[in-house]
Amino acid sequence: MPKRRTQAAHRLPMKRKTMDDKEKQRHTAEPAEPAEPTEPDAGGSGALIEPPEEAVARLEAEVGDLKDKYLRLAAEYDNFKKRSARERTEMWARAQADLVQRLVDALDDLARFAHVDPAQTDAKTIHDGVDMVERKIWKGLDAAGVTRVDQVGVPFDPNLHEAVTTRPADHPAKDHTVGAVLQPGYQMGGALIRPARVVVLQWQGGDEGRGKREE
């Protein structure tokens, strides 16, 4: 009997050791406690809410950037208008200078003939000289696109003609046509420089015939 108790007592520490190992394994296998979840925003989307101070600062920066862009665009547009006006002025000045350059030779000839001594120059020489100057001037004007409005017998056009007076026409086909040019007009590149002052013909026979028929 004593020998049997000794064997049971000898097996008891081993059983306690086995139970301690199982307890240790159980604690090791238990998962760690999960971290506390972040609080969602008011909308439930999970995004963080921007603090009011940061939102105000961001909007002020955006407004400042837009204002800076607007001021730059306004300055560029103002510079564009000034540059365009300056270019138009320079272009017009160059066109005038080009026209004058075409006429200076004729003006020199005209000055020479204007200062000749009439007592030592016959009329034919002066006439031929003036005719040459006129042809020279018109050569330069033609090259610049200048044309004269001085045609007789064409229909009256208020865009080209200025009616000074009227005259009876001798034929119905001449009604409302140019009978005479009192002062020629000029065009340059299709633009009217000065209208021609003209006499307009009017046919009176048609009015008289209508008056007799009505009687």
CSV table of N, CA and C in Angstrom, one decimal, residues 20-156:
chain,number,residue,atom,x,y,z
A,20,ASP,N,-0.7,23.6,-17.1
A,20,ASP,CA,-0.1,24.9,-17.2
A,20,ASP,C,0.3,25.2,-18.7
A,21,ASP,N,0.7,24.2,-19.4
A,21,ASP,CA,1.1,24.4,-20.8
A,21,ASP,C,-0.2,24.7,-21.6
A,22,LYS,N,-1.2,24.0,-21.3
A,22,LYS,CA,-2.5,24.2,-22.1
A,22,LYS,C,-3.0,25.6,-21.8
A,23,GLU,N,-2.9,26.1,-20.6
A,23,GLU,CA,-3.4,27.5,-20.2
A,23,GLU,C,-2.6,28.5,-21.0
A,24,LYS,N,-1.3,28.3,-21.0
A,24,LYS,CA,-0.4,29.2,-21.7
A,24,LYS,C,-0.7,29.3,-23.2
A,25,GLN,N,-1.0,28.1,-23.8
A,25,GLN,CA,-1.4,28.1,-25.2
A,25,GLN,C,-2.7,28.8,-25.5
A,26,ARG,N,-3.6,28.6,-24.5
A,26,ARG,CA,-4.9,29.3,-24.7
A,26,ARG,C,-4.8,30.8,-24.7
A,27,HIS,N,-4.0,31.3,-23.7
A,27,HIS,CA,-3.9,32.8,-23.7
A,27,HIS,C,-3.1,33.3,-24.9
A,28,THR,N,-2.2,32.4,-25.4
A,28,THR,CA,-1.5,32.9,-26.6
A,28,THR,C,-2.4,32.9,-27.9
A,29,ALA,N,-3.3,32.0,-28.0
A,29,ALA,CA,-4.2,31.9,-29.1
A,29,ALA,C,-5.3,33.0,-29.1
A,30,GLU,N,-5.5,33.6,-28.0
A,30,GLU,CA,-6.6,34.6,-27.9
A,30,GLU,C,-6.2,35.8,-28.7
A,31,PRO,N,-7.1,36.4,-29.6
A,31,PRO,CA,-6.7,37.6,-30.4
A,31,PRO,C,-6.6,38.8,-29.5
A,32,ALA,N,-5.8,39.8,-30.0
A,32,ALA,CA,-5.7,41.0,-29.3
A,32,ALA,C,-7.0,41.8,-29.4
A,33,GLU,N,-7.2,42.7,-28.4
A,33,GLU,CA,-8.4,43.5,-28.5
A,33,GLU,C,-8.4,44.5,-29.6
A,34,PRO,N,-9.4,44.6,-30.4
A,34,PRO,CA,-9.4,45.5,-31.6
A,34,PRO,C,-9.4,47.0,-31.1
A,35,ALA,N,-8.7,47.8,-32.0
A,35,ALA,CA,-8.6,49.2,-31.7
A,35,ALA,C,-10.0,49.9,-31.8
A,36,GLU,N,-10.2,50.9,-31.1
A,36,GLU,CA,-11.4,51.6,-31.2
A,36,GLU,C,-11.6,52.3,-32.5
A,37,PRO,N,-12.7,52.1,-33.2
A,37,PRO,CA,-12.9,52.7,-34.5
A,37,PRO,C,-13.1,54.2,-34.5
A,38,THR,N,-12.6,54.8,-35.6
A,38,THR,CA,-12.7,56.3,-35.7
A,38,THR,C,-14.2,56.7,-35.8
A,39,GLU,N,-14.5,57.8,-35.3
A,39,GLU,CA,-15.9,58.3,-35.4
A,39,GLU,C,-16.2,58.8,-36.8
A,40,PRO,N,-17.2,58.4,-37.4
A,40,PRO,CA,-17.6,58.9,-38.8
A,40,PRO,C,-18.1,60.3,-38.7
A,41,ASP,N,-18.0,61.0,-39.9
A,41,ASP,CA,-18.5,62.4,-39.9
A,41,ASP,C,-20.0,62.4,-39.8
A,42,ALA,N,-20.6,63.6,-39.8
A,42,ALA,CA,-22.0,63.8,-39.7
A,42,ALA,C,-22.8,63.1,-40.9
A,43,GLY,N,-22.1,63.1,-42.1
A,43,GLY,CA,-22.8,62.6,-43.3
A,43,GLY,C,-22.7,61.1,-43.3
A,44,GLY,N,-21.9,60.5,-42.5
A,44,GLY,CA,-21.8,59.0,-42.5
A,44,GLY,C,-20.9,58.5,-43.6
A,45,SER,N,-20.1,59.4,-44.3
A,45,SER,CA,-19.2,58.9,-45.4
A,45,SER,C,-17.9,58.4,-44.9
A,46,GLY,N,-17.5,58.7,-43.7
A,46,GLY,CA,-16.3,58.3,-43.1
A,46,GLY,C,-15.1,59.3,-43.4
A,47,ALA,N,-15.4,60.4,-44.2
A,47,ALA,CA,-14.4,61.4,-44.4
A,47,ALA,C,-14.2,62.3,-43.2
A,48,LEU,N,-13.0,62.9,-43.1
A,48,LEU,CA,-12.8,63.8,-42.0
A,48,LEU,C,-13.4,65.2,-42.3
A,49,ILE,N,-14.0,65.8,-41.3
A,49,ILE,CA,-14.6,67.2,-41.5
A,49,ILE,C,-13.5,68.2,-41.5
A,50,GLU,N,-13.5,69.2,-42.5
A,50,GLU,CA,-12.5,70.2,-42.5
A,50,GLU,C,-12.8,71.3,-41.5
A,51,PRO,N,-11.9,71.6,-40.7
A,51,PRO,CA,-12.1,72.7,-39.7
A,51,PRO,C,-12.5,74.0,-40.3
A,52,PRO,N,-13.4,74.7,-39.7
A,52,PRO,CA,-13.9,76.0,-40.3
A,52,PRO,C,-12.7,77.0,-40.6
A,53,GLU,N,-11.7,77.0,-39.7
A,53,GLU,CA,-10.6,78.0,-39.9
A,53,GLU,C,-9.9,77.6,-41.2
A,54,GLU,N,-9.6,76.3,-41.4
A,54,GLU,CA,-8.9,75.9,-42.6
A,54,GLU,C,-9.7,76.1,-43.9
A,55,ALA,N,-11.1,75.9,-43.8
A,55,ALA,CA,-11.9,76.1,-44.9
A,55,ALA,C,-11.9,77.6,-45.3
A,56,VAL,N,-12.0,78.5,-44.3
A,56,VAL,CA,-11.9,79.9,-44.6
A,56,VAL,C,-10.6,80.3,-45.3
A,57,ALA,N,-9.5,79.8,-44.8
A,57,ALA,CA,-8.2,80.1,-45.3
A,57,ALA,C,-8.1,79.6,-46.7
A,58,ARG,N,-8.6,78.4,-47.0
A,58,ARG,CA,-8.5,77.8,-48.3
A,58,ARG,C,-9.3,78.6,-49.3
A,59,LEU,N,-10.5,79.0,-49.0
A,59,LEU,CA,-11.4,79.8,-49.8
A,59,LEU,C,-10.8,81.2,-50.1
A,60,GLU,N,-10.2,81.8,-49.1
A,60,GLU,CA,-9.6,83.1,-49.3
A,60,GLU,C,-8.4,83.0,-50.2
A,61,ALA,N,-7.6,81.9,-50.2
A,61,ALA,CA,-6.5,81.7,-51.1
A,61,ALA,C,-7.0,81.6,-52.5
A,62,GLU,N,-8.1,80.8,-52.7
A,62,GLU,CA,-8.7,80.6,-54.0
A,62,GLU,C,-9.2,81.9,-54.6
A,63,VAL,N,-9.9,82.7,-53.8
A,63,VAL,CA,-10.4,84.0,-54.2
A,63,VAL,C,-9.2,85.0,-54.6
A,64,GLY,N,-8.2,84.9,-53.8
A,64,GLY,CA,-7.0,85.8,-54.1
A,64,GLY,C,-6.4,85.4,-55.4
A,65,ASP,N,-6.3,84.0,-55.7
A,65,ASP,CA,-5.7,83.6,-56.9
A,65,ASP,C,-6.6,84.0,-58.1
A,66,LEU,N,-7.9,83.9,-58.0
A,66,LEU,CA,-8.8,84.3,-59.1
A,66,LEU,C,-8.7,85.8,-59.4
A,67,LYS,N,-8.6,86.6,-58.3
A,67,LYS,CA,-8.5,88.0,-58.4
A,67,LYS,C,-7.2,88.4,-59.1
A,68,ASP,N,-6.1,87.7,-58.8
A,68,ASP,CA,-4.9,87.9,-59.5
A,68,ASP,C,-4.9,87.6,-61.0
A,69,LYS,N,-5.6,86.5,-61.3
A,69,LYS,CA,-5.8,86.1,-62.7
A,69,LYS,C,-6.6,87.2,-63.5
A,70,TYR,N,-7.7,87.7,-62.8
A,70,TYR,CA,-8.5,88.7,-63.4
A,70,TYR,C,-7.7,90.0,-63.7
A,71,LEU,N,-7.0,90.4,-62.8
A,71,LEU,CA,-6.2,91.6,-62.9
A,71,LEU,C,-5.2,91.5,-64.0
A,72,ARG,N,-4.6,90.3,-64.1
A,72,ARG,CA,-3.6,90.1,-65.2
A,72,ARG,C,-4.3,90.1,-66.6
A,73,LEU,N,-5.4,89.4,-66.7
A,73,LEU,CA,-6.2,89.5,-68.0
A,73,LEU,C,-6.6,90.9,-68.3
A,74,ALA,N,-7.1,91.6,-67.4
A,74,ALA,CA,-7.5,93.0,-67.6
A,74,ALA,C,-6.3,93.9,-68.1
A,75,ALA,N,-5.2,93.7,-67.5
A,75,ALA,CA,-4.0,94.4,-67.9
A,75,ALA,C,-3.5,94.0,-69.3
A,76,GLU,N,-3.6,92.7,-69.6
A,76,GLU,CA,-3.2,92.2,-71.0
A,76,GLU,C,-4.2,92.8,-72.0
A,77,TYR,N,-5.5,92.8,-71.7
A,77,TYR,CA,-6.5,93.3,-72.7
A,77,TYR,C,-6.2,94.8,-72.9
A,78,ASP,N,-5.9,95.6,-71.9
A,78,ASP,CA,-5.7,97.0,-72.0
A,78,ASP,C,-4.4,97.2,-72.9
A,79,ASN,N,-3.4,96.4,-72.6
A,79,ASN,CA,-2.2,96.5,-73.5
A,79,ASN,C,-2.5,96.2,-74.9
A,80,PHE,N,-3.4,95.2,-75.1
A,80,PHE,CA,-3.8,94.8,-76.5
A,80,PHE,C,-4.5,95.9,-77.2
A,81,LYS,N,-5.4,96.6,-76.5
A,81,LYS,CA,-6.1,97.7,-77.2
A,81,LYS,C,-5.1,98.9,-77.5
A,82,LYS,N,-4.2,99.2,-76.6
A,82,LYS,CA,-3.3,100.2,-76.9
A,82,LYS,C,-2.4,99.9,-78.0
A,83,ARG,N,-1.9,98.6,-78.1
A,83,ARG,CA,-1.0,98.2,-79.1
A,83,ARG,C,-1.8,98.2,-80.5
A,84,SER,N,-3.0,97.8,-80.5
A,84,SER,CA,-3.8,97.8,-81.7
A,84,SER,C,-4.0,99.2,-82.3
A,85,ALA,N,-4.3,100.1,-81.4
A,85,ALA,CA,-4.5,101.5,-81.8
A,85,ALA,C,-3.2,102.1,-82.3
A,86,ARG,N,-2.1,101.8,-81.6
A,86,ARG,CA,-0.8,102.3,-82.1
A,86,ARG,C,-0.4,101.7,-83.5
A,87,GLU,N,-0.7,100.4,-83.7
A,87,GLU,CA,-0.4,99.7,-85.0
A,87,GLU,C,-1.3,100.3,-86.1
A,88,ARG,N,-2.6,100.7,-85.8
A,88,ARG,CA,-3.4,101.3,-86.8
A,88,ARG,C,-2.9,102.7,-87.2
A,89,THR,N,-2.5,103.4,-86.2
A,89,THR,CA,-1.9,104.7,-86.4
A,89,THR,C,-0.6,104.7,-87.3
A,90,GLU,N,0.2,103.7,-86.9
A,90,GLU,CA,1.5,103.6,-87.7
A,90,GLU,C,1.2,103.1,-89.1
A,91,MET,N,0.2,102.2,-89.3
A,91,MET,CA,-0.1,101.7,-90.6
A,91,MET,C,-0.7,102.8,-91.5
A,92,TRP,N,-1.5,103.7,-90.9
A,92,TRP,CA,-2.1,104.8,-91.6
A,92,TRP,C,-1.0,105.8,-92.0
A,93,ALA,N,0.0,106.0,-91.1
A,93,ALA,CA,1.1,106.9,-91.4
A,93,ALA,C,2.0,106.4,-92.5
A,94,ARG,N,2.2,105.1,-92.5
A,94,ARG,CA,3.0,104.5,-93.5
A,94,ARG,C,2.3,104.6,-94.9
A,95,ALA,N,1.0,104.4,-94.9
A,95,ALA,CA,0.2,104.5,-96.1
A,95,ALA,C,0.3,105.9,-96.7
A,96,GLN,N,0.1,106.9,-95.8
A,96,GLN,CA,0.2,108.3,-96.2
A,96,GLN,C,1.6,108.6,-96.8
A,97,ALA,N,2.6,108.1,-96.1
A,97,ALA,CA,4.0,108.3,-96.5
A,97,ALA,C,4.3,107.7,-97.9
A,98,ASP,N,3.7,106.5,-98.1
A,98,ASP,CA,3.9,105.8,-99.4
A,98,ASP,C,3.2,106.6,-100.5
A,99,LEU,N,2.0,107.2,-100.2
A,99,LEU,CA,1.3,108.0,-101.2
A,99,LEU,C,2.1,109.2,-101.6
A,100,VAL,N,2.6,109.9,-100.5
A,100,VAL,CA,3.4,111.1,-100.8
A,100,VAL,C,4.6,110.8,-101.6
A,101,GLN,N,5.3,109.7,-101.3
A,101,GLN,CA,6.5,109.3,-102.0
A,101,GLN,C,6.2,109.1,-103.5
A,102,ARG,N,5.0,108.6,-103.8
A,102,ARG,CA,4.6,108.5,-105.2
A,102,ARG,C,4.4,109.8,-105.9
A,103,LEU,N,4.1,110.8,-105.2
A,103,LEU,CA,3.8,112.1,-105.8
A,103,LEU,C,4.9,113.2,-105.7
A,104,VAL,N,6.0,112.9,-105.0
A,104,VAL,CA,7.0,113.9,-104.8
A,104,VAL,C,7.6,114.3,-106.1
A,105,ASP,N,7.9,113.4,-107.0
A,105,ASP,CA,8.5,113.7,-108.3
A,105,ASP,C,7.6,114.6,-109.1
A,106,ALA,N,6.3,114.3,-109.1
A,106,ALA,CA,5.4,115.2,-109.9
A,106,ALA,C,5.3,116.6,-109.2
A,107,LEU,N,5.3,116.6,-107.9
A,107,LEU,CA,5.3,117.9,-107.2
A,107,LEU,C,6.6,118.8,-107.5
A,108,ASP,N,7.7,118.1,-107.7
A,108,ASP,CA,8.9,118.8,-108.0
A,108,ASP,C,8.8,119.4,-109.4
A,109,ASP,N,8.2,118.6,-110.4
A,109,ASP,CA,8.0,119.1,-111.7
A,109,ASP,C,7.0,120.3,-111.7
A,110,LEU,N,6.0,120.2,-110.9
A,110,LEU,CA,5.0,121.2,-110.9
A,110,LEU,C,5.6,122.5,-110.3
A,111,ALA,N,6.4,122.4,-109.3
A,111,ALA,CA,7.1,123.6,-108.7
A,111,ALA,C,8.0,124.3,-109.8
A,112,ARG,N,8.7,123.5,-110.6
A,112,ARG,CA,9.5,124.1,-111.6
A,112,ARG,C,8.7,124.8,-112.6
A,113,PHE,N,7.6,124.3,-113.1
A,113,PHE,CA,6.7,124.9,-114.1
A,113,PHE,C,6.0,126.1,-113.4
A,114,ALA,N,5.7,126.1,-112.2
A,114,ALA,CA,5.0,127.2,-111.5
A,114,ALA,C,5.9,128.4,-111.4
A,115,HIS,N,7.2,128.3,-111.5
A,115,HIS,CA,8.1,129.4,-111.3
A,115,HIS,C,8.9,129.8,-112.5
A,116,VAL,N,8.4,129.4,-113.7
A,116,VAL,CA,9.0,129.8,-115.0
A,116,VAL,C,8.7,131.2,-115.3
A,117,ASP,N,9.5,131.8,-116.1
A,117,ASP,CA,9.3,133.2,-116.4
A,117,ASP,C,8.3,133.3,-117.6
A,118,PRO,N,7.1,133.8,-117.5
A,118,PRO,CA,6.1,133.8,-118.6
A,118,PRO,C,6.7,134.5,-119.8
A,119,ALA,N,7.5,135.5,-119.6
A,119,ALA,CA,8.0,136.3,-120.7
A,119,ALA,C,9.0,135.5,-121.6
A,120,GLN,N,9.6,134.5,-121.0
A,120,GLN,CA,10.6,133.7,-121.7
A,120,GLN,C,10.1,132.3,-122.0
A,121,THR,N,8.8,132.0,-121.7
A,121,THR,CA,8.3,130.7,-122.0
A,121,THR,C,7.0,130.8,-122.7
A,122,ASP,N,6.9,130.1,-123.8
A,122,ASP,CA,5.6,130.2,-124.6
A,122,ASP,C,4.5,129.3,-123.9
A,123,ALA,N,3.3,129.5,-124.3
A,123,ALA,CA,2.1,128.9,-123.7
A,123,ALA,C,2.2,127.4,-123.9
A,124,LYS,N,2.6,126.9,-125.1
A,124,LYS,CA,2.7,125.5,-125.4
A,124,LYS,C,3.6,124.8,-124.5
A,125,THR,N,4.7,125.3,-124.1
A,125,THR,CA,5.7,124.7,-123.2
A,125,THR,C,5.1,124.5,-121.8
A,126,ILE,N,4.4,125.6,-121.4
A,126,ILE,CA,3.7,125.5,-120.1
A,126,ILE,C,2.6,124.5,-120.1
A,127,HIS,N,1.8,124.5,-121.2
A,127,HIS,CA,0.7,123.5,-121.3
A,127,HIS,C,1.3,122.1,-121.3
A,128,ASP,N,2.3,121.8,-122.1
A,128,ASP,CA,2.9,120.5,-122.2
A,128,ASP,C,3.5,120.1,-120.8
A,129,GLY,N,4.0,121.0,-120.1
A,129,GLY,CA,4.6,120.7,-118.8
A,129,GLY,C,3.5,120.4,-117.8
A,130,VAL,N,2.4,121.1,-117.8
A,130,VAL,CA,1.3,120.8,-116.9
A,130,VAL,C,0.7,119.5,-117.2
A,131,ASP,N,0.6,119.2,-118.5
A,131,ASP,CA,0.0,117.9,-118.9
A,131,ASP,C,0.9,116.7,-118.4
A,132,MET,N,2.2,116.9,-118.5
A,132,MET,CA,3.1,115.9,-118.0
A,132,MET,C,3.0,115.7,-116.5
A,133,VAL,N,2.9,116.8,-115.8
A,133,VAL,CA,2.8,116.7,-114.3
A,133,VAL,C,1.5,116.0,-114.0
A,134,GLU,N,0.4,116.3,-114.7
A,134,GLU,CA,-0.9,115.6,-114.4
A,134,GLU,C,-0.8,114.1,-114.6
A,135,ARG,N,-0.1,113.7,-115.7
A,135,ARG,CA,0.0,112.3,-116.0
A,135,ARG,C,0.9,111.6,-114.9
A,136,LYS,N,1.9,112.3,-114.4
A,136,LYS,CA,2.8,111.8,-113.4
A,136,LYS,C,2.0,111.6,-112.1
A,137,ILE,N,1.2,112.6,-111.8
A,137,ILE,CA,0.4,112.5,-110.5
A,137,ILE,C,-0.6,111.3,-110.6
A,138,TRP,N,-1.3,111.2,-111.7
A,138,TRP,CA,-2.2,110.1,-111.9
A,138,TRP,C,-1.6,108.7,-111.9
A,139,LYS,N,-0.3,108.7,-112.4
A,139,LYS,CA,0.4,107.4,-112.4
A,139,LYS,C,0.6,106.9,-110.9
A,140,GLY,N,1.0,107.9,-110.0
A,140,GLY,CA,1.1,107.6,-108.6
A,140,GLY,C,-0.2,107.2,-107.9
A,141,LEU,N,-1.3,108.0,-108.3
A,141,LEU,CA,-2.6,107.7,-107.7
A,141,LEU,C,-3.2,106.4,-108.1
A,142,ASP,N,-3.0,106.1,-109.4
A,142,ASP,CA,-3.4,104.8,-109.9
A,142,ASP,C,-2.8,103.6,-109.2
A,143,ALA,N,-1.5,103.8,-108.9
A,143,ALA,CA,-0.7,102.7,-108.2
A,143,ALA,C,-1.2,102.6,-106.8
A,144,ALA,N,-1.8,103.7,-106.2
A,144,ALA,CA,-2.3,103.7,-104.8
A,144,ALA,C,-3.8,103.3,-104.8
A,145,GLY,N,-4.4,103.0,-105.9
A,145,GLY,CA,-5.8,102.5,-106.0
A,145,GLY,C,-6.8,103.6,-106.0
A,146,VAL,N,-6.4,104.9,-106.4
A,146,VAL,CA,-7.3,106.0,-106.5
A,146,VAL,C,-7.9,106.0,-107.9
A,147,THR,N,-9.2,106.2,-107.9
A,147,THR,CA,-10.0,106.3,-109.2
A,147,THR,C,-10.8,107.6,-109.2
A,148,ARG,N,-11.1,108.1,-110.3
A,148,ARG,CA,-11.9,109.3,-110.4
A,148,ARG,C,-13.4,108.9,-110.7
A,149,VAL,N,-14.3,109.7,-110.1
A,149,VAL,CA,-15.7,109.5,-110.4
A,149,VAL,C,-16.2,110.7,-111.2
A,150,ASP,N,-16.2,110.5,-112.5
A,150,ASP,CA,-16.6,111.7,-113.3
A,150,ASP,C,-17.3,111.3,-114.6
A,151,GLN,N,-18.0,110.1,-114.6
A,151,GLN,CA,-18.6,109.6,-115.8
A,151,GLN,C,-20.0,110.3,-116.0
A,152,VAL,N,-20.2,110.6,-117.2
A,152,VAL,CA,-21.5,111.2,-117.6
A,152,VAL,C,-22.4,110.2,-118.3
A,153,GLY,N,-23.7,110.2,-118.1
A,153,GLY,CA,-24.6,109.3,-118.7
A,153,GLY,C,-24.8,108.0,-117.9
A,154,VAL,N,-24.2,107.9,-116.8
A,154,VAL,CA,-24.4,106.7,-115.9
A,154,VAL,C,-25.6,107.0,-115.0
A,155,PRO,N,-26.3,105.9,-114.5
A,155,PRO,CA,-27.4,106.2,-113.5
A,155,PRO,C,-26.9,106.9,-112.3
A,156,PHE,N,-27.7,107.8,-111.8
A,156,PHE,CA,-27.4,108.5,-110.6
A,156,PHE,C,-27.3,107.6,-109.4
